[in-house]
Amino acid sequence: MLYLAEVQKQKGNLLTTNLLSSNSKTEMRLLACQRTDQNWSPVSEDVIVAEEASKLNDGALVLVELTPNRQVQRIQEAGRPLVNILQNFSRQLEKFKLKEDEIDQWKQSLTFQAQELNRREMEMEVRLEQLQQMEDDFHQLEAQKEEFENSRTEIEKLQQEIERNRQELEGAWEHLRGEQRRLEEFQADSQQGKVLDEEQSRVLSELLDRLSSRVAPTETVREHLHFAFELVEKQQATLNQYWQQLEEKKTVATQQQEEVERLSQTFSDHQNIWQEAQNSLHQHTSELKVNIAILASKQEYAQILKEQLRNQEDLYQQIQSLAATSGDGILGQKVDVKALENMPLDELQKVVQDLQDKLDIDSSFVHDQEQELKYKQEAIDELQNKINQASDHDVINLEMELADEKDLYQMLNQSLVGQRRNLLQRQKLIKQHQSVLLRRQGHAVANEPEDNSIDLGPILLQSENQRQQQSQELQKLEREIEQLQAGMELAQGMIDNQVHDLEEKRQELKTMEDNLQSLRMATTECWGRVNLYQETLQPIQDSLDALRQKLQGIVESLAQVQETGDYQLQAIAQIRHTLLDLISQPELLAS
């Protein structure tokens, strides 16, 4: 199992006089344990003894792999793996933040939809109340119309009764004129010497009484007419209230229509402003795309320069390695052979053994790093294969991972350059110490080969100059890329702000359009109610006016009937007076 540990050394009293030799005790304090690839958990502070870490500095962080019986299998420095873990953690945080932003956007969208639904529901409730009010008004108008129809029926019955009385009055008047003719004939006969007997006088008196009783009475008719006029005025007062409501609704509808026109103009102006902002956003987006293309080309060129610089660095390291192995002294370390000759043999053996142990640790560590470098290269190749087969949606994330892996590979490779060089130095150093030890022990030592080294200094100098030129050119290009990226970030920020402003303006336009649509519907409904009131009230008003005119005509006819009745009673009185004069002449009766 893999653990994260801290190297702890307990110092002793005996120190060596040369290199790295001591009797100190080296321990490792376990800090955390790896459960899975991405899961680490802290462990209780547990200390294990690990002489394998004696060459490491006190307080260094290492990754140690332990067997089930707490034996050390492998130790490596924890710097680069910790960097990998932190980078993976950062990527996970970024992904989590993106998910949180997406969730927040969904929450905002759902909140806006809920508010919109509530607003629509309130509008529907208001419209239902308006429709209920219209329905109540319509039922009230229907009741008024029914009452008006009943009044008109009663008035028509009254008109028929008046017409019937008028006809009876005309018949009585014709009968009176007949009696008057008979009276005139009687008077003519009386002048010729004819007189009335008692029976004829009685008959004439009965006829006069009948005529007097047949005069049509007008008081009842006048009472009915007065009641009819009261009903008409009552209906007119009710209609006047509705006419007033109609005028109020017309005023409200006119105001709403003016508000619709004003809001339509405002909406058109805001829409034009939004369109101009949209065009500006398209222009800035196009400019950003051009800059992105320029940045991509510069980054590609910078990548080529980096690759050339890495190749130049590899060549430089190979030349240095060649110089070190050829013994030209460039990488060599001076050894005080005289001091080694005078050193006690046991101490010299101890120094050689310490150098050999440290060389073994360094060789193992370099080997592990070489294996890690190999694994990194395999991971890079695997990611490259995934990119070649992945969809456009997954390519971006895979390319980011590939870039991180390449950076880790490059950093690990650069750190190995110095480690390889140090390993060669230690090999040469231990070889010199072993030669002195073997001579002092009496063993034959092969003669050192003659110094046939080649002076690689000019080549190294030329390579270093080329590296510096390419590095300067790369730094200049990177500064240009940074400036371009800063400008693009600023432009992207401006575009994001414009997008945000455009979205807010779009929401404002959407709200304004919804309000305008609602106001238009309300105005249309208001005008519909006005037209409905107009269409309903006008026929009732026309019928009421016609009924009033008919009642006025009946009043005029009743006045004529009254005048005719008075004239009839006057004529009857004259006839009765004449008849009484005739009856009162005894000389006529005696003859």
Coordinates of C-alpha atoms in Angstrom, one line a residue:
M1 CA 0.0 0.0 0.0
L2 CA 1.2 3.5 -0.8
Y3 CA 1.7 6.1 2.0
L4 CA 2.8 9.7 2.1
A5 CA 5.5 10.0 4.8
E6 CA 7.9 12.6 6.3
V7 CA 11.6 11.7 6.8
Q8 CA 12.8 12.2 10.4
K9 CA 16.4 11.7 11.5
Q10 CA 17.7 11.4 15.0
K11 CA 21.2 12.7 15.2
G12 CA 24.0 10.7 16.9
N13 CA 27.3 11.8 18.3
L14 CA 29.7 10.3 15.8
L15 CA 30.2 12.3 12.6
T16 CA 32.3 11.5 9.6
T17 CA 35.1 13.7 8.4
N18 CA 34.4 13.4 4.7
L19 CA 31.3 12.9 2.5
L20 CA 28.1 11.4 4.1
S21 CA 28.7 8.9 6.8
S22 CA 26.9 8.8 10.2
N23 CA 25.3 6.4 12.7
S24 CA 22.0 8.5 12.8
K25 CA 18.7 6.6 12.9
T26 CA 16.3 7.4 10.1
E27 CA 12.6 7.1 10.5
M28 CA 9.5 7.9 8.4
R29 CA 6.3 9.3 10.0
L30 CA 3.3 8.2 8.0
L31 CA 0.9 11.0 7.1
A32 CA -1.7 9.7 4.7
C33 CA -2.7 6.5 2.9
Q34 CA -3.9 6.0 -0.7
R35 CA -7.2 4.3 -0.8
T36 CA -7.9 4.7 -4.5
D37 CA -6.3 6.6 -7.4
Q38 CA -8.0 9.9 -6.3
N39 CA -8.8 9.1 -2.7
W40 CA -6.3 9.7 0.2
S41 CA -7.2 9.6 3.8
P42 CA -5.1 10.7 6.9
V43 CA -3.7 8.0 9.2
S44 CA -2.7 8.1 12.8
E45 CA 0.8 9.2 13.3
D46 CA 2.8 6.0 12.8
V47 CA 6.5 5.9 12.7
I48 CA 8.5 3.2 10.9
V49 CA 12.3 2.7 10.7
A50 CA 13.6 3.0 7.2
E51 CA 17.3 3.0 6.6
E52 CA 16.6 3.2 2.9
A53 CA 15.8 6.9 3.5
S54 CA 19.0 7.7 5.3
K55 CA 20.4 9.5 2.3
L56 CA 17.4 11.9 2.1
N57 CA 17.2 15.2 3.9
D58 CA 15.4 15.5 7.3
G59 CA 11.7 16.7 6.8
A60 CA 11.6 15.6 3.1
L61 CA 8.2 14.3 1.9
V62 CA 8.3 10.9 0.2
L63 CA 6.0 8.3 -1.2
V64 CA 6.7 4.9 0.4
E65 CA 5.2 1.6 -0.6
L66 CA 4.8 -0.9 2.3
T67 CA 4.1 -4.6 2.3
P68 CA 1.3 -6.0 4.5
N69 CA 4.0 -6.7 7.2
R70 CA 5.2 -3.1 7.2
Q71 CA 8.3 -3.6 5.1
V72 CA 9.5 -0.9 2.8
Q73 CA 9.3 -1.9 -0.9
R74 CA 9.9 1.3 -2.7
I75 CA 10.7 5.0 -1.8
Q76 CA 10.4 7.9 -4.1
E77 CA 10.3 11.7 -3.7
A78 CA 6.8 13.0 -3.3
G79 CA 7.3 16.3 -5.1
R80 CA 6.1 15.4 -8.6
P81 CA 3.3 13.0 -7.5
L82 CA 2.0 15.7 -5.1
V83 CA 2.0 18.1 -8.0
N84 CA 0.0 15.6 -10.1
I85 CA -2.5 15.1 -7.2
L86 CA -2.9 18.8 -6.8
Q87 CA -3.4 19.3 -10.5
N88 CA -6.0 16.5 -10.6
F89 CA -7.7 18.1 -7.6
S90 CA -7.7 21.5 -9.3
R91 CA -9.2 20.0 -12.4
Q92 CA -11.9 18.3 -10.3
L93 CA -12.6 21.6 -8.6
E94 CA -12.9 23.3 -12.0
K95 CA -15.3 20.6 -13.2
F96 CA -17.3 20.8 -10.0
K97 CA -17.5 24.6 -10.3
L98 CA -18.7 24.3 -13.9
K99 CA -21.4 21.9 -12.7
E100 CA -22.4 24.3 -10.0
D101 CA -22.6 27.1 -12.5
E102 CA -24.8 24.9 -14.7
I103 CA -27.0 24.0 -11.8
D104 CA -27.3 27.7 -10.8
Q105 CA -28.3 28.5 -14.4
W106 CA -31.0 25.8 -14.3
K107 CA -32.2 27.1 -11.0
Q108 CA -32.5 30.6 -12.4
S109 CA -34.3 29.3 -15.5
L110 CA -36.8 27.4 -13.3
T111 CA -37.3 30.4 -11.0
F112 CA -38.0 32.6 -14.0
Q113 CA -40.4 30.0 -15.5
A114 CA -42.2 29.7 -12.1
Q115 CA -42.6 33.5 -11.9
E116 CA -43.8 33.6 -15.5
L117 CA -46.4 30.9 -14.7
N118 CA -47.6 32.8 -11.6
R119 CA -47.9 36.0 -13.7
R120 CA -49.9 34.2 -16.3
E121 CA -52.1 32.6 -13.7
M122 CA -52.8 36.0 -12.1
E123 CA -53.7 37.4 -15.6
M124 CA -56.0 34.5 -16.2
E125 CA -57.7 35.2 -12.8
V126 CA -58.1 38.9 -13.6
R127 CA -59.6 38.0 -17.0
L128 CA -62.0 35.5 -15.4
E129 CA -63.2 38.2 -13.0
Q130 CA -63.7 40.6 -15.9
L131 CA -65.6 37.9 -17.8
Q132 CA -67.7 37.2 -14.7
Q133 CA -68.4 41.0 -14.4
M134 CA -69.4 41.1 -18.1
E135 CA -71.7 38.1 -17.6
D136 CA -73.4 39.7 -14.6
D137 CA -73.8 43.0 -16.5
F138 CA -75.3 41.0 -19.4
H139 CA -77.7 39.2 -17.2
Q140 CA -78.8 42.5 -15.6
L141 CA -79.3 44.0 -19.1
E142 CA -81.3 40.9 -20.0
A143 CA -83.5 41.4 -16.9
Q144 CA -84.0 45.1 -17.8
K145 CA -84.8 44.2 -21.3
E146 CA -87.4 41.6 -20.1
E147 CA -88.9 44.2 -17.8
F148 CA -89.0 46.7 -20.7
E149 CA -90.8 44.1 -22.9
N150 CA -93.4 43.6 -20.2
S151 CA -94.0 47.3 -19.9
R152 CA -94.3 47.5 -23.7
T153 CA -96.8 44.7 -23.6
E154 CA -98.9 46.5 -21.0
I155 CA -98.7 49.7 -23.0
E156 CA -99.8 47.9 -26.1
K157 CA -102.8 46.4 -24.1
L158 CA -103.6 49.9 -22.9
Q159 CA -103.4 51.2 -26.5
Q160 CA -105.8 48.5 -27.6
E161 CA -108.2 49.4 -24.8
I162 CA -108.1 53.0 -25.8
E163 CA -108.7 52.1 -29.4
R164 CA -111.6 50.0 -28.3
N165 CA -113.1 52.8 -26.2
R166 CA -112.6 55.1 -29.2
Q167 CA -114.5 52.8 -31.4
E168 CA -117.3 52.5 -28.9
L169 CA -117.3 56.3 -28.6
E170 CA -117.5 56.6 -32.4
G171 CA -120.5 54.2 -32.4
A172 CA -122.2 56.2 -29.6
W173 CA -121.5 59.4 -31.5
E174 CA -123.1 57.8 -34.7
H175 CA -126.1 56.8 -32.5
L176 CA -126.3 60.3 -31.1
R177 CA -126.3 61.8 -34.6
G178 CA -129.1 59.4 -35.5
E179 CA -131.1 60.5 -32.5
Q180 CA -130.4 64.1 -33.3
R181 CA -131.7 63.6 -36.8
R182 CA -134.8 61.9 -35.3
L183 CA -135.2 64.9 -33.0
E184 CA -134.9 67.3 -35.9
E185 CA -137.5 65.3 -37.7
F186 CA -139.6 65.4 -34.5
Q187 CA -139.2 69.1 -34.3
A188 CA -140.2 69.4 -37.9
D189 CA -143.3 67.3 -37.3
S190 CA -144.1 69.3 -34.2
Q191 CA -144.1 72.5 -36.2
Q192 CA -146.5 70.8 -38.6
G193 CA -148.9 70.2 -35.8
K194 CA -147.6 66.7 -34.7
V195 CA -147.1 66.2 -30.9
L196 CA -145.5 63.5 -28.8
D197 CA -147.5 61.1 -26.9
E198 CA -146.5 59.8 -23.5
E199 CA -144.9 56.6 -25.0
Q200 CA -142.7 58.5 -27.4
S201 CA -141.6 60.8 -24.7
R202 CA -140.6 57.9 -22.5
V203 CA -138.7 56.3 -25.4
L204 CA -136.8 59.5 -26.1
S205 CA -135.9 59.9 -22.4
E206 CA -134.5 56.4 -22.3
L207 CA -132.5 57.0 -25.4
L208 CA -131.0 60.1 -24.0
D209 CA -130.1 58.3 -20.7
R210 CA -128.4 55.6 -22.7
L211 CA -126.4 58.1 -24.7
S212 CA -125.4 59.8 -21.5
S213 CA -124.2 56.5 -19.9
R214 CA -122.3 55.5 -23.1
V215 CA -119.9 58.5 -22.9
A216 CA -116.4 56.9 -22.6
P217 CA -114.7 57.7 -19.3
T218 CA -111.0 58.9 -19.6
E219 CA -109.8 58.9 -16.0
T220 CA -108.9 55.2 -15.9
V221 CA -107.1 55.6 -19.2
R222 CA -105.2 58.6 -17.9
E223 CA -104.1 56.6 -14.8
H224 CA -102.8 53.8 -17.1
L225 CA -101.0 56.3 -19.2
H226 CA -99.4 58.0 -16.2
F227 CA -98.2 54.6 -15.0
A228 CA -96.8 53.8 -18.4
F229 CA -94.9 57.1 -18.5
E230 CA -93.5 56.3 -15.0
L231 CA -92.3 52.9 -16.3
V232 CA -90.7 54.6 -19.3
E233 CA -88.9 57.1 -17.2
K234 CA -87.7 54.4 -14.8
Q235 CA -86.3 52.4 -17.8
Q236 CA -84.7 55.6 -19.1
A237 CA -83.0 56.3 -15.7
T238 CA -81.6 52.7 -15.7
L239 CA -80.4 53.1 -19.3
N240 CA -78.8 56.4 -18.4
Q241 CA -76.7 54.6 -15.8
Y242 CA -75.6 52.1 -18.4
W243 CA -74.9 54.9 -20.9
Q244 CA -72.7 56.5 -18.3
Q245 CA -70.8 53.3 -17.7
L246 CA -70.4 53.0 -21.4
E247 CA -68.8 56.4 -21.6
E248 CA -66.5 55.5 -18.8
K249 CA -65.5 52.3 -20.5
K250 CA -64.9 54.2 -23.7
T251 CA -62.6 56.6 -21.8
V252 CA -60.7 53.7 -20.3
A253 CA -60.4 52.0 -23.7
T254 CA -59.1 55.2 -25.3
Q255 CA -56.5 55.6 -22.5
Q256 CA -55.4 51.9 -22.9
Q257 CA -55.2 52.4 -26.7
E258 CA -52.9 55.4 -26.2
E259 CA -50.8 53.4 -23.7
V260 CA -50.6 50.6 -26.2
E261 CA -49.3 53.0 -28.9
R262 CA -46.8 54.6 -26.5
L263 CA -45.6 51.2 -25.3
S264 CA -45.3 49.9 -28.9
Q265 CA -43.1 52.9 -29.8
T266 CA -40.9 52.2 -26.7
F267 CA -40.7 48.5 -27.5
S268 CA -39.6 49.4 -31.1
D269 CA -36.9 51.8 -29.8
H270 CA -35.6 49.2 -27.3
Q271 CA -35.6 46.5 -30.1
N272 CA -33.6 48.8 -32.3
I273 CA -31.1 49.4 -29.5
W274 CA -30.9 45.6 -28.9
Q275 CA -30.3 44.9 -32.5
E276 CA -27.5 47.5 -32.7
A277 CA -25.9 45.9 -29.6
Q278 CA -26.3 42.5 -31.2
N279 CA -24.5 43.7 -34.3
S280 CA -21.7 45.1 -32.2
L281 CA -21.4 41.8 -30.4
H282 CA -21.1 40.0 -33.7
Q283 CA -18.4 42.3 -34.8
H284 CA -16.4 41.9 -31.5
T285 CA -16.9 38.1 -31.7
S286 CA -15.5 38.1 -35.3
E287 CA -12.5 40.2 -34.1
L288 CA -12.0 37.7 -31.2
K289 CA -12.1 34.8 -33.6
V290 CA -9.4 36.5 -35.7
N291 CA -7.3 37.0 -32.6
I292 CA -7.9 33.4 -31.6
A293 CA -6.6 32.3 -35.0
I294 CA -3.5 34.5 -34.6
L295 CA -3.0 33.2 -31.1
A296 CA -3.2 29.6 -32.3
S297 CA -0.6 30.2 -35.0
K298 CA 1.7 31.9 -32.5
Q299 CA 1.2 29.2 -29.9
E300 CA 1.9 26.6 -32.6
Y301 CA 5.1 28.4 -33.5
A302 CA 6.0 28.7 -29.8
Q303 CA 5.4 24.9 -29.5
I304 CA 7.8 24.4 -32.4
L305 CA 10.4 26.6 -30.7
K306 CA 9.9 24.7 -27.4
E307 CA 10.4 21.5 -29.2
Q308 CA 13.5 22.8 -30.9
L309 CA 14.7 24.1 -27.5
R310 CA 14.1 20.7 -25.9
N311 CA 16.0 19.0 -28.7
Q312 CA 18.8 21.5 -28.3
E313 CA 18.7 20.9 -24.5
D314 CA 18.8 17.1 -25.1
L315 CA 21.8 17.6 -27.5
Y316 CA 23.5 19.8 -24.9
Q317 CA 22.9 17.2 -22.2
Q318 CA 24.2 14.5 -24.5
I319 CA 27.3 16.5 -25.3
Q320 CA 27.8 17.1 -21.6
S321 CA 27.3 13.4 -20.9
L322 CA 29.8 12.6 -23.6
A323 CA 32.2 15.1 -22.1
A324 CA 31.8 13.5 -18.7
T325 CA 32.4 10.0 -20.0
S326 CA 35.3 11.0 -22.1
G327 CA 37.1 12.5 -19.1
D328 CA 37.6 15.9 -20.5
G329 CA 37.2 17.3 -17.0
I330 CA 34.0 19.3 -17.7
L331 CA 31.9 17.2 -15.4
G332 CA 34.7 15.7 -13.4
Q333 CA 35.2 16.2 -9.7
K334 CA 38.7 16.7 -8.3
V335 CA 39.8 13.9 -5.9
D336 CA 42.5 14.4 -3.3
V337 CA 44.4 11.2 -4.0
K338 CA 47.1 12.1 -1.5
A339 CA 44.5 12.4 1.3
L340 CA 43.0 9.1 0.3
E341 CA 46.5 7.5 0.5
N342 CA 47.1 8.8 4.0
M343 CA 43.5 7.9 5.2
P344 CA 43.3 4.8 7.4
L345 CA 42.3 1.8 5.5
D346 CA 39.2 1.0 7.5
E347 CA 38.0 4.6 7.1
L348 CA 38.7 4.4 3.4
Q349 CA 36.7 1.2 3.1
K350 CA 33.9 2.9 5.0
V351 CA 33.9 5.8 2.7
V352 CA 33.9 3.6 -0.4
Q353 CA 31.0 1.5 1.1
D354 CA 29.1 4.7 1.8
L355 CA 29.7 6.0 -1.7
Q356 CA 28.6 2.6 -3.1
D357 CA 25.4 2.6 -1.0
K358 CA 24.5 6.1 -2.0
L359 CA 25.3 5.2 -5.7
D360 CA 22.9 2.3 -5.3
I361 CA 20.1 4.5 -3.9
D362 CA 20.7 7.1 -6.6
S363 CA 20.7 4.4 -9.3
S364 CA 17.5 3.0 -7.9
F365 CA 15.9 6.4 -7.7
V366 CA 17.0 7.3 -11.2
H367 CA 15.7 4.0 -12.4
D368 CA 12.4 4.7 -10.8
Q369 CA 12.3 8.1 -12.3
E370 CA 13.1 6.6 -15.7
Q371 CA 10.2 4.1 -15.2
E372 CA 7.9 7.1 -14.2
L373 CA 9.1 8.9 -17.4
K374 CA 8.2 5.8 -19.4
Y375 CA 4.8 5.6 -17.8
K376 CA 4.2 9.3 -18.6
Q377 CA 5.1 8.7 -22.2
E378 CA 2.7 5.8 -22.3
A379 CA 0.0 7.9 -20.8
I380 CA 0.7 10.6 -23.4
D381 CA 0.4 8.1 -26.2
E382 CA -2.8 6.7 -24.8
L383 CA -4.3 10.2 -24.5
Q384 CA -3.2 11.0 -28.0
N385 CA -5.0 7.9 -29.2
K386 CA -8.1 8.9 -27.3
I387 CA -8.0 12.3 -28.9
N388 CA -7.8 10.8 -32.3
Q389 CA -10.9 8.7 -31.6
A390 CA -12.9 11.1 -29.4
S391 CA -15.8 13.3 -30.4
D392 CA -15.6 17.1 -30.6
H393 CA -17.3 17.5 -27.2
D394 CA -14.6 15.4 -25.3
V395 CA -11.6 16.6 -27.3
I396 CA -11.2 19.8 -25.3
N397 CA -10.9 18.0 -21.9
L398 CA -8.6 15.4 -23.4
E399 CA -6.3 18.0 -24.9
M400 CA -6.1 19.8 -21.5
E401 CA -5.1 16.5 -19.8
L402 CA -2.6 15.9 -22.6
A403 CA -1.1 19.3 -22.1
D404 CA -0.8 18.6 -18.4
E405 CA 0.8 15.3 -18.9
K406 CA 3.3 16.8 -21.4
D407 CA 4.2 19.5 -18.9
L408 CA 4.8 16.8 -16.2
Y409 CA 6.8 14.8 -18.7
Q410 CA 9.0 17.8 -19.5
M411 CA 9.5 18.7 -15.9
L412 CA 10.4 15.1 -15.0
N413 CA 12.7 14.8 -17.9
Q414 CA 14.5 18.1 -17.1
S415 CA 14.9 17.0 -13.5
L416 CA 16.4 13.7 -14.7
V417 CA 19.1 15.5 -16.7
G418 CA 20.9 16.7 -13.6
Q419 CA 20.3 13.4 -11.8
R420 CA 21.9 11.5 -14.7
R421 CA 24.8 13.9 -14.6
N422 CA 25.2 13.5 -10.8
L423 CA 25.0 9.7 -11.2
L424 CA 27.9 9.8 -13.7
Q425 CA 29.9 12.0 -11.4
R426 CA 29.3 9.5 -8.5
Q427 CA 30.3 6.6 -10.7
K428 CA 33.6 8.3 -11.7
L429 CA 34.2 9.4 -8.1
I430 CA 33.6 5.9 -6.6
K431 CA 35.8 4.4 -9.4
Q432 CA 38.7 6.7 -8.3
H433 CA 38.2 5.7 -4.6
Q434 CA 38.0 2.0 -5.5
S435 CA 41.3 2.3 -7.5
V436 CA 43.1 3.8 -4.5
L437 CA 41.6 1.2 -2.2
L438 CA 42.6 -1.7 -4.4
R439 CA 46.2 -0.4 -4.7
R440 CA 46.4 0.0 -0.9
Q441 CA 45.0 -3.6 -0.5
G442 CA 47.8 -4.9 -2.8
H443 CA 45.5 -5.7 -5.7
A444 CA 46.5 -5.1 -9.3
V445 CA 44.8 -2.1 -10.9
A446 CA 44.4 -1.7 -14.6
N447 CA 46.3 1.2 -16.0
E448 CA 44.1 4.2 -16.6
P449 CA 43.5 4.8 -20.3
E450 CA 45.4 7.7 -21.8
D451 CA 43.6 10.9 -21.9
N452 CA 42.3 10.9 -25.5
S453 CA 39.4 13.2 -24.6
I454 CA 38.2 15.6 -27.2
D455 CA 37.7 19.3 -26.3
L456 CA 33.9 19.7 -26.5
G457 CA 33.9 23.1 -25.0
P458 CA 33.5 25.0 -28.3
I459 CA 30.6 22.7 -29.3
L460 CA 29.0 23.3 -25.9
L461 CA 29.5 27.0 -26.2
Q462 CA 27.9 27.1 -29.7
S463 CA 25.1 24.9 -28.5
E464 CA 24.6 27.2 -25.5
N465 CA 24.5 30.3 -27.7
Q466 CA 21.9 28.7 -30.0
R467 CA 19.9 27.7 -26.9
Q468 CA 20.1 31.3 -25.6
Q469 CA 19.0 32.7 -29.0
Q470 CA 16.1 30.3 -29.3
S471 CA 15.2 31.0 -25.6
Q472 CA 15.2 34.7 -26.2
E473 CA 13.1 34.3 -29.3
L474 CA 10.7 32.0 -27.4
Q475 CA 10.5 34.5 -24.5
K476 CA 9.7 37.3 -27.0
L477 CA 7.0 35.1 -28.6
E478 CA 5.6 34.1 -25.2
R479 CA 5.4 37.8 -24.2
E480 CA 3.5 38.5 -27.5
I481 CA 1.3 35.5 -26.7
E482 CA 0.7 36.8 -23.2
Q483 CA -0.1 40.3 -24.5
L484 CA -2.4 38.8 -27.0
Q485 CA -4.0 36.5 -24.4
A486 CA -4.5 39.5 -22.1
G487 CA -6.1 41.4 -24.9
M488 CA -8.3 38.4 -25.7
E489 CA -9.2 38.0 -22.1
L490 CA -10.2 41.6 -21.9
A491 CA -12.1 41.3 -25.2
Q492 CA -13.7 38.1 -23.9
G493 CA -14.7 39.9 -20.7
M494 CA -16.2 42.6 -22.8
I495 CA -18.1 40.1 -24.9
D496 CA -19.3 38.3 -21.8
N497 CA -20.5 41.6 -20.4
Q498 CA -22.2 42.3 -23.7
V499 CA -23.8 38.9 -23.8
H500 CA -25.0 39.4 -20.2
D501 CA -26.3 42.9 -21.0
L502 CA -27.9 41.5 -24.2
E503 CA -29.5 38.7 -22.2
E504 CA -30.9 41.2 -19.7
K505 CA -32.1 43.4 -22.5
R506 CA -33.7 40.4 -24.2
Q507 CA -35.4 39.5 -21.0
E508 CA -36.6 43.2 -20.6
L509 CA -37.8 43.0 -24.2
K510 CA -39.6 39.7 -23.5
T511 CA -41.2 41.2 -20.4
M512 CA -42.1 44.4 -22.3
E513 CA -43.5 42.3 -25.2
D514 CA -45.6 40.2 -22.8
N515 CA -46.9 43.4 -21.1
L516 CA -47.6 44.9 -24.5
Q517 CA -49.4 41.7 -25.6
S518 CA -51.4 41.7 -22.3
L519 CA -52.3 45.3 -22.7
R520 CA -53.4 44.8 -26.3
M521 CA -55.6 41.9 -25.2
A522 CA -57.0 44.0 -22.4
T523 CA -57.6 46.9 -24.8
T524 CA -59.3 44.6 -27.3
E525 CA -61.5 43.1 -24.5
C526 CA -62.3 46.6 -23.3
W527 CA -63.3 47.7 -26.8
G528 CA -65.3 44.4 -27.1
R529 CA -67.2 45.3 -23.9
V530 CA -67.8 48.8 -25.2
N531 CA -69.1 47.5 -28.5
L532 CA -71.2 44.9 -26.7
Y533 CA -72.7 47.7 -24.5
Q534 CA -73.3 49.8 -27.5
E535 CA -75.0 47.0 -29.5
T536 CA -77.1 46.1 -26.4
L537 CA -78.1 49.5 -25.2
Q538 CA -78.9 51.2 -28.5
P539 CA -81.8 48.9 -29.6
I540 CA -83.3 49.2 -26.1
Q541 CA -82.9 53.0 -26.3
D542 CA -84.5 53.1 -29.8
S543 CA -87.4 50.9 -28.6
L544 CA -87.9 53.1 -25.5
D545 CA -87.9 56.2 -27.6
A546 CA -90.5 54.7 -30.0
L547 CA -92.6 53.6 -27.0
R548 CA -92.5 57.2 -25.6
Q549 CA -93.6 58.5 -29.0
K550 CA -96.5 56.0 -29.0
L551 CA -97.6 57.0 -25.5
Q552 CA -97.4 60.7 -26.5
G553 CA -99.7 59.9 -29.5
I554 CA -102.1 58.1 -27.1
V555 CA -102.2 61.2 -24.9
E556 CA -103.1 63.3 -27.9
S557 CA -105.8 60.8 -29.0
L558 CA -107.2 60.7 -25.5
A559 CA -107.5 64.5 -25.5
Q560 CA -109.5 64.3 -28.7
V561 CA -111.7 61.6 -27.2
Q562 CA -112.2 63.8 -24.1
E563 CA -113.2 66.7 -26.3
T564 CA -115.6 64.5 -28.3
G565 CA -117.1 63.2 -25.1
D566 CA -117.7 66.7 -23.8
Y567 CA -119.3 67.7 -27.1
Q568 CA -121.5 64.6 -27.0
L569 CA -122.7 65.4 -23.4
Q570 CA -123.4 69.0 -24.4
A571 CA -125.5 67.8 -27.4
I572 CA -127.4 65.3 -25.2
A573 CA -128.2 68.1 -22.7
Q574 CA -129.5 70.3 -25.5
I575 CA -131.7 67.4 -26.8
R576 CA -133.0 66.7 -23.3
H577 CA -133.8 70.4 -22.8
T578 CA -135.7 70.5 -26.1
L579 CA -137.6 67.4 -25.3
L580 CA -138.6 68.7 -21.9
D581 CA -139.8 71.9 -23.5
L582 CA -142.0 69.9 -25.9
I583 CA -143.4 67.8 -23.1
S584 CA -144.1 70.8 -21.0
Q585 CA -146.6 72.4 -23.6
P586 CA -150.0 71.2 -22.5
E587 CA -151.8 72.7 -25.4
L588 CA -149.9 70.5 -27.7
L589 CA -150.7 67.5 -25.6
A590 CA -154.5 68.4 -25.5
S591 CA -154.8 68.7 -29.2

